[in-house]
């Protein structure tokens, strides 16, 4: 046999086993059975015959399978009933051109094996005829085919060329090898079931947020939670007490007092008024009443007029320094009717001579 050709076949078989792709494939073991119609080399002087084989195999990669087979054939010699028995063991590698969703997939194959020959031949004028020649030699084969998969079962059909390195033949003593062609039909059965990858754990589902409690809610936006809010319909901009209800607030312009019987601002009063102006500008939703008051010295009528003049002085100062007119109510004078301290002392009367900003909302 051509030694280079045999080496090439062996190397090709080994190369097939290295073609491994990083993806899932069916790697179950399977059993095979096949029948091959052999067109045997003319130099054998035998009739064509049918050989059979059984084996096991598995896919070692998505596209590569390996099979080990025991094979047998027993052709008859031409012109007589002498036999040329062959049986052996082979290792085949197949490269499958697999496409998802396709039942039939073509493949190439290459393999090597050992063949045992038991050849009968006539011995002229010899009572011990027929003689027998026994030998074991290497063989190599290449080919191609199709494989169809149906669940655990598959079918194969293939055409292959076998190079039998039999250089001890009685009928062809000058031959170093035989060329045999074969057409094979086979079946394949896989054992077990396909191992499935574990299902991915479901993504954890966050529990629905719990309903907020009343101490987390403030429906009217007044800064008091619903649990403590006794006036749940208060309006934005109102002065709100700790119970959530509007309260009447007075911005006492403490320090903005007036000299006795005067309605003009003292220099030390403007700094206090400027602070009140900054608050009113920061909270433009506030509306305040400018109210003037006096002590009890003098007639009621005089004190009423004096309180109005004092309220007007503060009112005009607020307007002149950027407070919007729609934030101001008044000016209103209340004379001596709303004292905040006793009028029996000079200190008390000084505190009663005042101007206030009464929050209206």
mmCIF file of C-alpha atoms in Angstrom:
data_model
loop_
_atom_site.group_PDB
_atom_site.id
_atom_site.type_symbol
_atom_site.label_atom_id
_atom_site.label_comp_id
_atom_site.label_asym_id
_atom_site.label_seq_id
_atom_site.Cartn_x
_atom_site.Cartn_y
_atom_site.Cartn_z
ATOM 1 C CA UNK A 1 0.000 0.000 0.000
ATOM 2 C CA UNK A 2 1.081 3.632 -0.542
ATOM 3 C CA UNK A 3 2.500 4.483 2.904
ATOM 4 C CA UNK A 4 2.184 8.249 2.387
ATOM 5 C CA UNK A 5 -1.523 7.892 1.660
ATOM 6 C CA UNK A 6 -2.068 5.877 4.819
ATOM 7 C CA UNK A 7 -0.204 8.457 6.922
ATOM 8 C CA UNK A 8 -2.283 11.247 5.391
ATOM 9 C CA UNK A 9 -5.486 9.426 6.305
ATOM 10 C CA UNK A 10 -4.339 8.928 9.891
ATOM 11 C CA UNK A 11 -3.339 12.581 10.229
ATOM 12 C CA UNK A 12 -6.658 13.632 8.728
ATOM 13 C CA UNK A 13 -8.519 11.552 11.309
ATOM 14 C CA UNK A 14 -6.564 13.135 14.143
ATOM 15 C CA UNK A 15 -7.134 16.619 12.724
ATOM 16 C CA UNK A 16 -10.900 16.070 12.685
ATOM 17 C CA UNK A 17 -10.883 15.363 16.417
ATOM 18 C CA UNK A 18 -9.397 18.799 17.097
ATOM 19 C CA UNK A 19 -12.214 20.750 15.465
ATOM 20 C CA UNK A 20 -14.125 21.650 18.630
ATOM 21 C CA UNK A 21 -16.477 24.589 18.852
ATOM 22 C CA UNK A 22 -17.452 26.237 22.094
ATOM 23 C CA UNK A 23 -21.179 25.561 21.939
ATOM 24 C CA UNK A 24 -23.624 22.940 23.128
ATOM 25 C CA UNK A 25 -24.062 19.679 21.203
ATOM 26 C CA UNK A 26 -25.584 16.237 21.650
ATOM 27 C CA UNK A 27 -22.748 14.183 23.142
ATOM 28 C CA UNK A 28 -24.701 11.029 23.984
ATOM 29 C CA UNK A 29 -23.234 7.671 23.107
ATOM 30 C CA UNK A 30 -24.903 5.860 20.236
ATOM 31 C CA UNK A 31 -24.864 2.405 18.636
ATOM 32 C CA UNK A 32 -24.599 1.865 14.887
ATOM 33 C CA UNK A 33 -25.428 -0.861 12.439
ATOM 34 C CA UNK A 34 -24.819 -0.757 8.713
ATOM 35 C CA UNK A 35 -24.617 -2.752 5.481
ATOM 36 C CA UNK A 36 -22.192 -1.918 2.668
ATOM 37 C CA UNK A 37 -22.379 -2.977 -0.945
ATOM 38 C CA UNK A 38 -18.718 -3.449 -1.884
ATOM 39 C CA UNK A 39 -17.345 -3.087 -5.403
ATOM 40 C CA UNK A 40 -14.135 -5.008 -4.798
ATOM 41 C CA UNK A 41 -10.828 -4.546 -6.583
ATOM 42 C CA UNK A 42 -10.616 -6.689 -9.729
ATOM 43 C CA UNK A 43 -7.246 -7.993 -8.610
ATOM 44 C CA UNK A 44 -8.958 -9.863 -5.790
ATOM 45 C CA UNK A 45 -10.696 -12.105 -8.349
ATOM 46 C CA UNK A 46 -13.779 -12.088 -6.142
ATOM 47 C CA UNK A 47 -17.404 -11.225 -6.692
ATOM 48 C CA UNK A 48 -18.852 -8.007 -5.304
ATOM 49 C CA UNK A 49 -20.482 -8.581 -1.960
ATOM 50 C CA UNK A 50 -22.329 -7.052 0.966
ATOM 51 C CA UNK A 51 -20.495 -6.431 4.224
ATOM 52 C CA UNK A 52 -21.968 -5.603 7.610
ATOM 53 C CA UNK A 53 -20.708 -3.571 10.562
ATOM 54 C CA UNK A 54 -21.723 -2.692 14.110
ATOM 55 C CA UNK A 55 -20.199 -0.085 16.349
ATOM 56 C CA UNK A 56 -20.466 2.680 18.917
ATOM 57 C CA UNK A 57 -19.724 6.369 18.726
ATOM 58 C CA UNK A 58 -20.445 9.864 19.968
ATOM 59 C CA UNK A 59 -20.060 13.482 18.957
ATOM 60 C CA UNK A 60 -16.935 14.987 20.509
ATOM 61 C CA UNK A 61 -17.785 18.460 19.209
ATOM 62 C CA UNK A 62 -20.793 20.077 17.597
ATOM 63 C CA UNK A 63 -19.608 19.077 14.106
ATOM 64 C CA UNK A 64 -17.299 16.119 14.805
ATOM 65 C CA UNK A 65 -18.208 12.497 15.587
ATOM 66 C CA UNK A 66 -16.001 9.466 16.253
ATOM 67 C CA UNK A 67 -17.100 5.881 15.584
ATOM 68 C CA UNK A 68 -15.464 2.538 16.380
ATOM 69 C CA UNK A 69 -16.788 -0.361 14.246
ATOM 70 C CA UNK A 70 -16.398 -4.095 13.824
ATOM 71 C CA UNK A 71 -16.874 -5.045 10.165
ATOM 72 C CA UNK A 72 -17.217 -8.288 8.247
ATOM 73 C CA UNK A 73 -17.570 -9.502 4.655
ATOM 74 C CA UNK A 74 -17.147 -12.874 2.971
ATOM 75 C CA UNK A 75 -17.007 -12.587 -0.833
ATOM 76 C CA UNK A 76 -16.805 -15.643 -3.084
ATOM 77 C CA UNK A 77 -13.966 -16.248 -5.504
ATOM 78 C CA UNK A 78 -14.877 -15.864 -9.153
ATOM 79 C CA UNK A 79 -15.427 -19.231 -10.878
ATOM 80 C CA UNK A 80 -15.445 -21.297 -7.701
ATOM 81 C CA UNK A 81 -16.881 -21.383 -4.238
ATOM 82 C CA UNK A 82 -13.697 -20.465 -2.416
ATOM 83 C CA UNK A 83 -13.975 -17.608 0.079
ATOM 84 C CA UNK A 84 -11.969 -14.468 0.849
ATOM 85 C CA UNK A 85 -13.127 -13.614 4.395
ATOM 86 C CA UNK A 86 -12.407 -10.132 5.808
ATOM 87 C CA UNK A 87 -13.184 -8.850 9.265
ATOM 88 C CA UNK A 88 -11.674 -6.008 11.213
ATOM 89 C CA UNK A 89 -11.845 -3.016 13.509
ATOM 90 C CA UNK A 90 -11.876 0.616 12.329
ATOM 91 C CA UNK A 91 -11.968 4.109 13.799
ATOM 92 C CA UNK A 92 -13.840 6.727 11.749
ATOM 93 C CA UNK A 93 -14.013 10.500 12.160
ATOM 94 C CA UNK A 94 -16.778 12.472 10.488
ATOM 95 C CA UNK A 95 -17.044 16.224 10.039
ATOM 96 C CA UNK A 96 -20.738 17.199 9.782
ATOM 97 C CA UNK A 97 -21.906 20.384 8.071
ATOM 98 C CA UNK A 98 -24.734 21.092 10.495
ATOM 99 C CA UNK A 99 -27.323 23.829 10.050
ATOM 100 C CA UNK A 100 -30.007 24.556 12.613
ATOM 101 C CA UNK A 101 -33.435 23.364 11.576
ATOM 102 C CA UNK A 102 -32.146 21.031 8.819
ATOM 103 C CA UNK A 103 -32.880 17.304 9.144
ATOM 104 C CA UNK A 104 -30.245 16.073 6.658
ATOM 105 C CA UNK A 105 -26.656 17.199 7.066
ATOM 106 C CA UNK A 106 -23.754 16.187 4.811
ATOM 107 C CA UNK A 107 -20.397 15.062 6.153
ATOM 108 C CA UNK A 108 -16.894 14.013 5.192
ATOM 109 C CA UNK A 109 -15.294 10.971 6.743
ATOM 110 C CA UNK A 110 -11.823 9.533 7.147
ATOM 111 C CA UNK A 111 -10.740 6.469 9.035
ATOM 112 C CA UNK A 112 -8.131 3.820 9.662
ATOM 113 C CA UNK A 113 -8.390 0.243 10.766
ATOM 114 C CA UNK A 114 -6.988 -3.245 10.930
ATOM 115 C CA UNK A 115 -8.266 -5.974 8.574
ATOM 116 C CA UNK A 116 -7.822 -9.684 9.114
ATOM 117 C CA UNK A 117 -7.880 -11.762 5.901
ATOM 118 C CA UNK A 118 -8.582 -15.441 5.546
ATOM 119 C CA UNK A 119 -8.134 -16.295 1.874
ATOM 120 C CA UNK A 120 -8.812 -19.692 0.349
ATOM 121 C CA UNK A 121 -6.947 -20.824 -2.780
ATOM 122 C CA UNK A 122 -6.621 -24.037 -4.792
ATOM 123 C CA UNK A 123 -3.674 -26.383 -4.408
ATOM 124 C CA UNK A 124 -3.137 -28.218 -7.672
ATOM 125 C CA UNK A 125 -3.092 -31.992 -7.257
ATOM 126 C CA UNK A 126 -3.006 -31.596 -3.510
ATOM 127 C CA UNK A 127 -5.430 -33.518 -1.309
ATOM 128 C CA UNK A 128 -5.208 -30.719 1.289
ATOM 129 C CA UNK A 129 -6.731 -28.198 -1.146
ATOM 130 C CA UNK A 130 -7.997 -25.565 -0.651
ATOM 131 C CA UNK A 131 -5.150 -23.823 1.074
ATOM 132 C CA UNK A 132 -5.628 -20.885 3.406
ATOM 133 C CA UNK A 133 -3.587 -17.699 3.749
ATOM 134 C CA UNK A 134 -4.117 -15.635 6.872
ATOM 135 C CA UNK A 135 -2.839 -12.099 7.398
ATOM 136 C CA UNK A 136 -3.672 -8.860 9.273
ATOM 137 C CA UNK A 137 -2.879 -5.460 7.787
ATOM 138 C CA UNK A 138 -3.760 -1.789 7.977
ATOM 139 C CA UNK A 139 -6.428 -0.106 5.894
ATOM 140 C CA UNK A 140 -7.505 3.510 5.398
ATOM 141 C CA UNK A 141 -10.676 4.929 3.956
ATOM 142 C CA UNK A 142 -12.180 8.285 3.003
ATOM 143 C CA UNK A 143 -15.608 9.334 1.792
ATOM 144 C CA UNK A 144 -18.683 11.424 2.290
ATOM 145 C CA UNK A 145 -22.334 11.020 3.096
ATOM 146 C CA UNK A 146 -25.535 12.355 4.593
ATOM 147 C CA UNK A 147 -26.981 11.878 8.059
ATOM 148 C CA UNK A 148 -30.597 12.520 9.022
ATOM 149 C CA UNK A 149 -31.629 12.868 12.673
ATOM 150 C CA UNK A 150 -35.059 11.929 14.026
ATOM 151 C CA UNK A 151 -35.089 12.085 17.799
ATOM 152 C CA UNK A 152 -32.941 9.276 19.176
ATOM 153 C CA UNK A 153 -32.615 7.701 15.721
ATOM 154 C CA UNK A 154 -30.490 8.690 12.744
ATOM 155 C CA UNK A 155 -29.942 7.299 9.261
ATOM 156 C CA UNK A 156 -26.714 7.430 7.277
ATOM 157 C CA UNK A 157 -25.883 6.872 3.646
ATOM 158 C CA UNK A 158 -22.339 7.256 2.372
ATOM 159 C CA UNK A 159 -19.855 6.482 -0.375
ATOM 160 C CA UNK A 160 -16.291 5.567 0.558
ATOM 161 C CA UNK A 161 -13.011 4.360 -0.894
ATOM 162 C CA UNK A 162 -11.007 1.827 1.097
ATOM 163 C CA UNK A 163 -7.296 1.252 0.562
ATOM 164 C CA UNK A 164 -6.526 -2.264 1.834
ATOM 165 C CA UNK A 165 -2.788 -2.667 2.450
ATOM 166 C CA UNK A 166 -2.869 -6.423 1.825
ATOM 167 C CA UNK A 167 0.491 -7.404 0.339
ATOM 168 C CA UNK A 168 0.152 -11.136 1.177
ATOM 169 C CA UNK A 169 -2.635 -12.130 -1.229
ATOM 170 C CA UNK A 170 -2.421 -15.534 -2.870
ATOM 171 C CA UNK A 171 -4.337 -14.393 -5.959
ATOM 172 C CA UNK A 172 -2.383 -11.143 -6.403
ATOM 173 C CA UNK A 173 1.082 -11.730 -4.959
ATOM 174 C CA UNK A 174 2.507 -8.723 -6.783
ATOM 175 C CA UNK A 175 -0.057 -6.274 -5.392
ATOM 176 C CA UNK A 176 0.687 -4.219 -2.308
ATOM 177 C CA UNK A 177 -2.882 -2.981 -1.798
ATOM 178 C CA UNK A 178 -6.433 -3.212 -3.110
ATOM 179 C CA UNK A 179 -8.849 -0.371 -3.935
ATOM 180 C CA UNK A 180 -12.422 -1.156 -2.841
ATOM 181 C CA UNK A 181 -15.461 1.087 -3.285
ATOM 182 C CA UNK A 182 -18.465 0.833 -0.989
ATOM 183 C CA UNK A 183 -21.961 2.278 -0.695
ATOM 184 C CA UNK A 184 -23.258 2.129 2.890
ATOM 185 C CA UNK A 185 -26.671 2.399 4.484
ATOM 186 C CA UNK A 186 -26.755 2.568 8.275
ATOM 187 C CA UNK A 187 -28.821 3.398 11.300
ATOM 188 C CA UNK A 188 -27.842 4.966 14.586
ATOM 189 C CA UNK A 189 -29.533 4.944 17.989
ATOM 190 C CA UNK A 190 -28.662 7.352 20.804
ATOM 191 C CA UNK A 191 -28.817 6.268 24.426
ATOM 192 C CA UNK A 192 -30.460 8.345 27.123
ATOM 193 C CA UNK A 193 -31.863 11.839 26.753
ATOM 194 C CA UNK A 194 -30.289 15.152 25.897
ATOM 195 C CA UNK A 195 -28.879 16.857 28.964
ATOM 196 C CA UNK A 196 -30.594 20.186 29.298
ATOM 197 C CA UNK A 197 -28.868 23.212 30.683
ATOM 198 C CA UNK A 198 -30.372 24.243 34.020
ATOM 199 C CA UNK A 199 -32.979 26.897 33.605
ATOM 200 C CA UNK A 200 -31.805 30.319 34.556
ATOM 201 C CA UNK A 201 -33.074 31.416 37.916
ATOM 202 C CA UNK A 202 -35.872 33.947 37.496
ATOM 203 C CA UNK A 203 -34.988 37.498 38.200
ATOM 204 C CA UNK A 204 -36.046 38.383 41.739
ATOM 205 C CA UNK A 205 -39.194 40.423 41.725
ATOM 206 C CA UNK A 206 -39.160 43.323 44.105
ATOM 207 C CA UNK A 207 -42.162 43.251 46.432
ATOM 208 C CA UNK A 208 -44.668 45.985 45.748
ATOM 209 C CA UNK A 209 -44.064 49.050 47.875
ATOM 210 C CA UNK A 210 -46.169 49.115 50.995
ATOM 211 C CA UNK A 211 -48.902 51.708 51.147
ATOM 212 C CA UNK A 212 -47.701 54.867 52.904
ATOM 213 C CA UNK A 213 -49.071 55.424 56.384
ATOM 214 C CA UNK A 214 -50.741 58.626 57.471
ATOM 215 C CA UNK A 215 -47.577 59.866 59.142
ATOM 216 C CA UNK A 216 -45.883 59.727 55.725
ATOM 217 C CA UNK A 217 -48.578 61.725 53.922
ATOM 218 C CA UNK A 218 -49.304 65.426 53.751
ATOM 219 C CA UNK A 219 -52.238 65.784 51.355
ATOM 220 C CA UNK A 220 -52.690 69.543 51.711
ATOM 221 C CA UNK A 221 -48.931 70.270 51.639
ATOM 222 C CA UNK A 222 -48.977 72.356 54.799
ATOM 223 C CA UNK A 223 -46.018 70.580 56.408
ATOM 224 C CA UNK A 224 -48.137 68.682 58.965
ATOM 225 C CA UNK A 225 -48.635 64.932 58.330
ATOM 226 C CA UNK A 226 -52.128 63.543 57.911
ATOM 227 C CA UNK A 227 -52.070 61.825 61.318
ATOM 228 C CA UNK A 228 -51.662 65.128 63.149
ATOM 229 C CA UNK A 229 -53.471 67.419 60.712
ATOM 230 C CA UNK A 230 -56.802 68.524 62.155
ATOM 231 C CA UNK A 231 -57.449 70.881 59.243
ATOM 232 C CA UNK A 232 -56.719 68.701 56.140
ATOM 233 C CA UNK A 233 -57.989 71.353 53.712
ATOM 234 C CA UNK A 234 -55.752 74.284 54.651
ATOM 235 C CA UNK A 235 -54.537 76.388 51.740
ATOM 236 C CA UNK A 236 -51.000 76.944 50.550
ATOM 237 C CA UNK A 237 -49.454 80.122 51.924
ATOM 238 C CA UNK A 238 -51.423 80.090 55.159
ATOM 239 C CA UNK A 239 -49.640 80.238 58.477
ATOM 240 C CA UNK A 240 -50.150 76.766 59.941
ATOM 241 C CA UNK A 241 -49.930 75.663 63.539
ATOM 242 C CA UNK A 242 -48.652 72.265 64.771
ATOM 243 C CA UNK A 243 -52.195 70.843 64.486
ATOM 244 C CA UNK A 244 -52.349 71.730 60.773
ATOM 245 C CA UNK A 245 -54.853 74.525 61.225
ATOM 246 C CA UNK A 246 -54.334 78.139 60.109
ATOM 247 C CA UNK A 247 -53.293 80.516 62.863
ATOM 248 C CA UNK A 248 -53.405 84.257 62.998
ATOM 249 C CA UNK A 249 -49.851 85.550 63.072
ATOM 250 C CA UNK A 250 -48.645 88.977 63.925
ATOM 251 C CA UNK A 251 -45.234 90.150 62.887
ATOM 252 C CA UNK A 252 -44.545 92.431 65.767
ATOM 253 C CA UNK A 253 -42.132 95.011 64.529
ATOM 254 C CA UNK A 254 -40.626 95.083 67.960
ATOM 255 C CA UNK A 255 -38.244 98.017 68.106
ATOM 256 C CA UNK A 256 -40.188 99.997 65.480
ATOM 257 C CA UNK A 257 -41.630 102.302 68.061
ATOM 258 C CA UNK A 258 -42.439 105.959 67.848
ATOM 259 C CA UNK A 259 -41.620 108.927 69.957
ATOM 260 C CA UNK A 260 -44.418 110.406 71.999
ATOM 261 C CA UNK A 261 -46.944 112.113 69.779
ATOM 262 C CA UNK A 262 -44.834 111.351 66.663
ATOM 263 C CA UNK A 263 -45.502 109.381 63.433
ATOM 264 C CA UNK A 264 -42.039 109.541 61.954
ATOM 265 C CA UNK A 265 -39.632 106.559 61.845
ATOM 266 C CA UNK A 266 -36.681 106.687 64.112
ATOM 267 C CA UNK A 267 -33.305 105.791 62.516
ATOM 268 C CA UNK A 268 -33.019 102.632 64.612
ATOM 269 C CA UNK A 269 -36.351 101.393 63.284
ATOM 270 C CA UNK A 270 -35.381 101.064 59.607
ATOM 271 C CA UNK A 271 -33.062 98.088 60.184
ATOM 272 C CA UNK A 272 -35.958 96.137 61.739
ATOM 273 C CA UNK A 273 -38.275 97.089 58.885
ATOM 274 C CA UNK A 274 -35.662 95.978 56.372
ATOM 275 C CA UNK A 275 -35.683 92.488 57.916
ATOM 276 C CA UNK A 276 -39.454 92.340 57.565
ATOM 277 C CA UNK A 277 -39.136 93.469 53.922
ATOM 278 C CA UNK A 278 -36.692 90.581 53.226
ATOM 279 C CA UNK A 279 -39.197 88.067 54.643
ATOM 280 C CA UNK A 280 -42.073 89.475 52.573
ATOM 281 C CA UNK A 281 -39.973 89.321 49.389
ATOM 282 C CA UNK A 282 -38.909 85.733 50.108
ATOM 283 C CA UNK A 283 -42.530 84.654 50.608
ATOM 284 C CA UNK A 284 -44.533 86.629 48.063
ATOM 285 C CA UNK A 285 -47.651 84.594 48.845
ATOM 286 C CA UNK A 286 -47.894 86.234 52.295
ATOM 287 C CA UNK A 287 -50.408 89.030 52.710
ATOM 288 C CA UNK A 288 -50.130 91.258 55.786
ATOM 289 C CA UNK A 289 -52.128 94.036 57.344
ATOM 290 C CA UNK A 290 -50.160 97.138 58.339
ATOM 291 C CA UNK A 291 -51.652 98.159 61.702
ATOM 292 C CA UNK A 292 -50.766 101.168 63.883
ATOM 293 C CA UNK A 293 -51.317 101.506 67.650
ATOM 294 C CA UNK A 294 -50.899 104.184 70.388
ATOM 295 C CA UNK A 295 -50.795 104.354 74.130
ATOM 296 C CA UNK A 296 -53.732 105.727 76.149
ATOM 297 C CA UNK A 297 -52.457 109.267 76.619
ATOM 298 C CA UNK A 298 -54.720 111.715 74.782
ATOM 299 C CA UNK A 299 -58.247 111.568 73.462
ATOM 300 C CA UNK A 300 -59.559 108.578 71.603
ATOM 301 C CA UNK A 301 -60.017 110.573 68.410
ATOM 302 C CA UNK A 302 -56.518 111.956 68.538
ATOM 303 C CA UNK A 303 -55.010 108.549 69.224
ATOM 304 C CA UNK A 304 -56.993 107.022 66.349
ATOM 305 C CA UNK A 305 -55.591 109.556 63.917
ATOM 306 C CA UNK A 306 -52.091 109.164 65.301
ATOM 307 C CA UNK A 307 -52.227 105.343 64.911
ATOM 308 C CA UNK A 308 -53.359 105.734 61.280
ATOM 309 C CA UNK A 309 -50.473 108.103 60.561
ATOM 310 C CA UNK A 310 -48.011 105.661 62.091
ATOM 311 C CA UNK A 311 -49.431 102.760 60.059
ATOM 312 C CA UNK A 312 -49.213 104.855 56.902
ATOM 313 C CA UNK A 313 -45.563 105.691 57.598
ATOM 314 C CA UNK A 314 -44.659 101.979 57.767
ATOM 315 C CA UNK A 315 -46.892 101.138 54.781
ATOM 316 C CA UNK A 316 -45.200 103.703 52.556
ATOM 317 C CA UNK A 317 -41.736 102.569 53.708
ATOM 318 C CA UNK A 318 -42.558 98.967 52.718
ATOM 319 C CA UNK A 319 -43.810 100.037 49.286
ATOM 320 C CA UNK A 320 -40.825 102.286 48.719
ATOM 321 C CA UNK A 321 -38.479 99.360 49.402
ATOM 322 C CA UNK A 322 -39.922 96.846 46.965
ATOM 323 C CA UNK A 323 -42.811 95.128 48.755
ATOM 324 C CA UNK A 324 -45.667 94.473 46.309
ATOM 325 C CA UNK A 325 -48.851 96.445 47.030
ATOM 326 C CA UNK A 326 -50.992 93.284 46.716
ATOM 327 C CA UNK A 327 -49.161 91.849 49.747
ATOM 328 C CA UNK A 328 -50.294 94.755 51.944
ATOM 329 C CA UNK A 329 -53.653 95.431 53.536
ATOM 330 C CA UNK A 330 -54.300 98.835 55.110
ATOM 331 C CA UNK A 331 -52.825 100.928 56.454
ATOM 332 C CA UNK A 332 -55.180 100.609 59.394
ATOM 333 C CA UNK A 333 -55.051 102.474 62.747
ATOM 334 C CA UNK A 334 -56.476 101.070 65.958
ATOM 335 C CA UNK A 335 -55.701 103.938 68.345
ATOM 336 C CA UNK A 336 -55.366 102.811 71.929
ATOM 337 C CA UNK A 337 -57.821 99.897 71.637
ATOM 338 C CA UNK A 338 -55.286 97.026 71.340
ATOM 339 C CA UNK A 339 -52.650 97.545 74.049
ATOM 340 C CA UNK A 340 -50.044 94.817 74.543
ATOM 341 C CA UNK A 341 -48.789 96.176 77.853
ATOM 342 C CA UNK A 342 -50.021 98.350 80.713
ATOM 343 C CA UNK A 343 -50.512 102.044 80.058
ATOM 344 C CA UNK A 344 -49.783 102.783 83.712
ATOM 345 C CA UNK A 345 -46.011 102.791 83.238
ATOM 346 C CA UNK A 346 -43.797 104.687 80.858
ATOM 347 C CA UNK A 347 -42.247 101.406 79.653
ATOM 348 C CA UNK A 348 -45.653 99.842 78.971
ATOM 349 C CA UNK A 349 -46.879 102.940 77.118
ATOM 350 C CA UNK A 350 -43.699 102.904 74.971
ATOM 351 C CA UNK A 351 -44.424 99.296 73.891
ATOM 352 C CA UNK A 352 -48.021 100.169 73.064
ATOM 353 C CA UNK A 353 -46.834 102.891 70.652
ATOM 354 C CA UNK A 354 -46.128 100.337 67.887
ATOM 355 C CA UNK A 355 -46.838 99.120 64.375
ATOM 356 C CA UNK A 356 -47.604 95.462 63.534
ATOM 357 C CA UNK A 357 -47.816 93.304 60.381
ATOM 358 C CA UNK A 358 -50.747 90.906 60.834
ATOM 359 C CA UNK A 359 -50.573 87.881 58.512
ATOM 360 C CA UNK A 360 -53.891 87.541 56.680
ATOM 361 C CA UNK A 361 -53.509 84.148 55.021
#
